[in-house]
XYZ file of N, CA, C and O in Angstrom:
364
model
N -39.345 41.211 285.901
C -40.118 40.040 286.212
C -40.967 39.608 285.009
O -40.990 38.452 284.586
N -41.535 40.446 284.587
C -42.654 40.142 282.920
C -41.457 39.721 282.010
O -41.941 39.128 281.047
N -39.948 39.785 281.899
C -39.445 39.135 280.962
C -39.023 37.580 280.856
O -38.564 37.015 279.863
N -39.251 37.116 281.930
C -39.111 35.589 282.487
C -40.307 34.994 282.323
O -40.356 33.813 282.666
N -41.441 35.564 281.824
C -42.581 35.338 281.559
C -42.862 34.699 279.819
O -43.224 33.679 279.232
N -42.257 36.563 279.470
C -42.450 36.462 278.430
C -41.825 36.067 276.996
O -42.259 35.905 275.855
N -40.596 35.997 277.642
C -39.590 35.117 276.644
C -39.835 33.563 276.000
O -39.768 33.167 274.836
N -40.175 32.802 277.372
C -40.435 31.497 276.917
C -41.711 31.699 275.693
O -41.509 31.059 274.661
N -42.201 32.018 275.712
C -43.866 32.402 275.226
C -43.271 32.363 273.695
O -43.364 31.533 272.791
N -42.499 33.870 273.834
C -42.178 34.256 272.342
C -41.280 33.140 271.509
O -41.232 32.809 270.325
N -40.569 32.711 272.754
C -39.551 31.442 271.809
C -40.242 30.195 271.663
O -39.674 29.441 270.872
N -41.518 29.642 272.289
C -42.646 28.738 271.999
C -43.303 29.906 270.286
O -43.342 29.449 269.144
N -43.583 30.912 270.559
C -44.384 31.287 269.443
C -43.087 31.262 268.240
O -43.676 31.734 267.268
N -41.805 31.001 267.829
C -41.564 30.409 267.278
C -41.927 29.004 266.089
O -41.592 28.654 264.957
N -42.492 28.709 266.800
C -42.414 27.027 266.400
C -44.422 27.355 265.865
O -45.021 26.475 265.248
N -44.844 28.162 266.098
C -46.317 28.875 265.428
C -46.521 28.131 264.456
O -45.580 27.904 263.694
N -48.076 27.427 264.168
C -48.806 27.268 262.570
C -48.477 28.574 261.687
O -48.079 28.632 260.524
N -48.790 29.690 262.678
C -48.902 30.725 261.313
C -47.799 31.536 261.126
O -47.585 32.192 262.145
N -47.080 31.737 260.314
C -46.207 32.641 259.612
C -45.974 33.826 260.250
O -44.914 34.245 260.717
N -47.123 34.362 260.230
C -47.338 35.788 260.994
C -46.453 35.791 262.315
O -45.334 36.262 262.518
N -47.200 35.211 263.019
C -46.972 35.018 264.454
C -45.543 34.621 264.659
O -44.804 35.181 265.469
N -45.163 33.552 263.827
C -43.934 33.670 264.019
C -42.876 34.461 263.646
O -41.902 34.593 264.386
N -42.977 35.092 262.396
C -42.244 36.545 262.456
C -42.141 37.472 263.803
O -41.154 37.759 264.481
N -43.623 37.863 263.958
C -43.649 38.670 264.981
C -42.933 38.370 266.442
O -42.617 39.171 267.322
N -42.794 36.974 266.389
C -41.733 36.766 267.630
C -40.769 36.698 267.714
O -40.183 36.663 268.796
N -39.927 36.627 265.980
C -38.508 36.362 265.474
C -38.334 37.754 266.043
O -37.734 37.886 267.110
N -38.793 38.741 265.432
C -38.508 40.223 265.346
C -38.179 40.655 266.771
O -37.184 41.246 267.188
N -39.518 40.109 267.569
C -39.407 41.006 269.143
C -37.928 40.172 269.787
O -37.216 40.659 270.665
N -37.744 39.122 269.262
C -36.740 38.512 270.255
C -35.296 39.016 269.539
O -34.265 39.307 270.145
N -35.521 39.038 268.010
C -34.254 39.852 267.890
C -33.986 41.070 268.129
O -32.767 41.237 268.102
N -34.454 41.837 268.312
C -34.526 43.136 268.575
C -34.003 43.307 270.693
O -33.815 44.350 271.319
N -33.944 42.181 271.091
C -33.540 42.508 272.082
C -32.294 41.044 272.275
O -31.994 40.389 273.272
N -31.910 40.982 271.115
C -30.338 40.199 271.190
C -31.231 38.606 271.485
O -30.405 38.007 272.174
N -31.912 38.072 271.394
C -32.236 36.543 272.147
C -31.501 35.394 271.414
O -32.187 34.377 271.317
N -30.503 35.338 270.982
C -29.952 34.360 270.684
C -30.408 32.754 270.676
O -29.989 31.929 269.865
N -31.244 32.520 271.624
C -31.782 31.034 271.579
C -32.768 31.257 270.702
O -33.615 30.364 270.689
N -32.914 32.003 270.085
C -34.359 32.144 268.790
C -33.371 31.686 267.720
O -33.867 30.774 267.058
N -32.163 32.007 267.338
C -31.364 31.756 266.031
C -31.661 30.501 265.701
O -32.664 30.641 265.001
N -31.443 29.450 265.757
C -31.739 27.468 265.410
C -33.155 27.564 264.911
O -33.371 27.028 263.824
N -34.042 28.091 265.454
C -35.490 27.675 265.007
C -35.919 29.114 263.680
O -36.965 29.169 263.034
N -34.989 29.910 263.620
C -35.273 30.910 262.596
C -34.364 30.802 261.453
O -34.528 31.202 260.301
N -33.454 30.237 261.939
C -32.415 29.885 260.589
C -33.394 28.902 259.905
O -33.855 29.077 258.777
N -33.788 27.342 261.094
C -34.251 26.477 260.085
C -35.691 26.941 259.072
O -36.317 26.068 258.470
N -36.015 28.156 259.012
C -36.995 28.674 258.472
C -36.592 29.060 256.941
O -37.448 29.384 256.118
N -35.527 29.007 256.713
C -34.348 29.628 255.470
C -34.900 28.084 254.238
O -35.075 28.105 253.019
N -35.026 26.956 255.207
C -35.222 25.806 254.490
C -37.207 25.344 253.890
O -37.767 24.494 253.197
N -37.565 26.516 254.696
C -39.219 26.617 254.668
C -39.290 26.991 252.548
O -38.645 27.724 251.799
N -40.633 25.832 252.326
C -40.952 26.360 250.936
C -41.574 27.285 250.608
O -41.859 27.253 249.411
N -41.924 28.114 251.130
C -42.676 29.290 251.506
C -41.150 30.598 250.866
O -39.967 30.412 251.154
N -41.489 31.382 250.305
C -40.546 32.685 250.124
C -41.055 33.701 251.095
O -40.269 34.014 251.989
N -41.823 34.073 251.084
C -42.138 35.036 252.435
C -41.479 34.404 253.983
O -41.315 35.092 254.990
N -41.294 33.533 253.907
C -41.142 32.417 254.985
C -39.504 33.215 255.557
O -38.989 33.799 256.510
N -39.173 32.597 253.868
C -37.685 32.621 253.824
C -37.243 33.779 253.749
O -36.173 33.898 254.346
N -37.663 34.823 253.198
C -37.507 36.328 253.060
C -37.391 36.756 254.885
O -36.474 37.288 255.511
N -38.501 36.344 255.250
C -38.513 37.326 256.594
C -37.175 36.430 257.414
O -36.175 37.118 257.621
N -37.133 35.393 257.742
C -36.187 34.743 257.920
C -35.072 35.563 257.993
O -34.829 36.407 258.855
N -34.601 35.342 257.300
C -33.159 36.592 256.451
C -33.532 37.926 256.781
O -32.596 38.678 257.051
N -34.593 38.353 256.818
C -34.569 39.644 257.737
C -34.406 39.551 258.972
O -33.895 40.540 259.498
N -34.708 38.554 259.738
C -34.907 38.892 261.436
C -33.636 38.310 261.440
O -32.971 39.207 261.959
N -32.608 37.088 261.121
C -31.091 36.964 261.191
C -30.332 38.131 260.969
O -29.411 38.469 261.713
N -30.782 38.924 259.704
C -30.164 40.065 259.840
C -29.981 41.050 260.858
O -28.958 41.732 260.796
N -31.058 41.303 262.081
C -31.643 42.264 262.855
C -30.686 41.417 264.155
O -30.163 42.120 265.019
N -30.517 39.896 264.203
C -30.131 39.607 265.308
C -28.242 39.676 265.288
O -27.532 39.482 266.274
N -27.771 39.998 263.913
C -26.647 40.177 263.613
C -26.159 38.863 264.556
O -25.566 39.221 265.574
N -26.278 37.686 264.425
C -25.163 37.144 265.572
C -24.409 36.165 264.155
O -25.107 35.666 263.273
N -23.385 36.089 264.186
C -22.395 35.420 263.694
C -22.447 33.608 263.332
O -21.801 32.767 262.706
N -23.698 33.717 264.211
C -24.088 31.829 264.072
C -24.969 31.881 262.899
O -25.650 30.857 262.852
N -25.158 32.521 262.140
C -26.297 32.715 261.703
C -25.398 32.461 260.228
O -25.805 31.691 259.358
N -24.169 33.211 260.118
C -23.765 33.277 259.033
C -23.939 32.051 258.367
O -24.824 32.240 257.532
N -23.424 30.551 258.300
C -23.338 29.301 257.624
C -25.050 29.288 256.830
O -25.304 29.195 255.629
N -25.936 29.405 257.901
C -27.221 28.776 257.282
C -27.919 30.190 256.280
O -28.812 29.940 255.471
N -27.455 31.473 256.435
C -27.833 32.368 255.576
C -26.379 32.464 254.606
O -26.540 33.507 253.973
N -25.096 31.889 254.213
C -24.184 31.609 253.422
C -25.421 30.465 252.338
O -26.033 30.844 251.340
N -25.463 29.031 252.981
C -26.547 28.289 252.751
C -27.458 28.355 251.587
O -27.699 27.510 250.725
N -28.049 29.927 251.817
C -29.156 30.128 251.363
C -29.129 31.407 249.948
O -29.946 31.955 249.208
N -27.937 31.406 250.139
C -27.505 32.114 248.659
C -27.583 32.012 247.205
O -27.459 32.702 246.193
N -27.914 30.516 247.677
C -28.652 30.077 246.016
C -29.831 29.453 246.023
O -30.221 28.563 245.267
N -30.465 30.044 247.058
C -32.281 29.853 246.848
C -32.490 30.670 245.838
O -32.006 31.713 245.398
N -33.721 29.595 245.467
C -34.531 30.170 244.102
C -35.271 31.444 243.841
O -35.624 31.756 242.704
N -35.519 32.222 244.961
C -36.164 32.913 245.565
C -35.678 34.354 245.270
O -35.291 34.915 246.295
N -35.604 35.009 244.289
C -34.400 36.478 244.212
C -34.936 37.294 245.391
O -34.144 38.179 245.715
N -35.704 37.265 245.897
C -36.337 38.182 247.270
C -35.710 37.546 248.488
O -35.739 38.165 249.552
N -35.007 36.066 248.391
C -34.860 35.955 249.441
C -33.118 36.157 249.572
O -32.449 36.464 250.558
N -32.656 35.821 248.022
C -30.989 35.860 248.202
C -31.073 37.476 248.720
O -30.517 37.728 249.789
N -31.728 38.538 248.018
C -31.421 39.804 247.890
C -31.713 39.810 249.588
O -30.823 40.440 250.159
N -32.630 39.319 250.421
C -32.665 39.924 251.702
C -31.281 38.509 252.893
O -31.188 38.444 254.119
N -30.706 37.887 252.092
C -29.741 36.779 252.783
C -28.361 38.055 252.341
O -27.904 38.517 253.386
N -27.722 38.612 251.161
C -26.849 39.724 251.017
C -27.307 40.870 251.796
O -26.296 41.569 251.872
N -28.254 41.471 252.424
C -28.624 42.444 253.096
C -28.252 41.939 255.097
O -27.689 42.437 256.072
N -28.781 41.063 254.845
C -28.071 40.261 256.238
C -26.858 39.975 256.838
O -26.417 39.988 257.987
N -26.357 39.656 255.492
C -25.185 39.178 256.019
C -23.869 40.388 255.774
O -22.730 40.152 256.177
């Protein structure tokens, strides 16, 4: 019953002002497969931020889903060597 609660929440804390917060919800929702988090964490790959984009590419990595591949392919020639190195660790 608390997961019908708490899902919407985490996939609203998505779309977060702060960075933080939204990691922390990329993570919890990948970590239990949530697939409707992928669209709003991929488009984070396009964020000017490198930490942004780094964690990004980590939590796609963690959600392993296959939709993910094009927009972390995408992102292979960001400027960012922290972020290609964690987009090859992902994928």
């Amino acid at each position: 019953m608390r997961a019908q609660f708490t899902r919407p929440r985490l996939l609203a804390a998505l779309e977060d002002d702060d960075p933080k917060v939204r990691a922390a919800a990329g993570r919890v929702l990948a970590q239990f497969g949530v697939g409707e988090a992928l669209p709003a964490i991929a488009a984070w790959l396009r964020d000017s931020g490198v930490e942004v984009k780094r964690e990004a590419a980590v939590i796609l990595g963690l959600l392993a889903d296959p939709a993910a591949v094009p927009a972390l392919v995408r992102s292979l020639s960001d400027a960012g060597a922290e972020v290609r190195l964690q987009v090859i660790v992902a994928l």
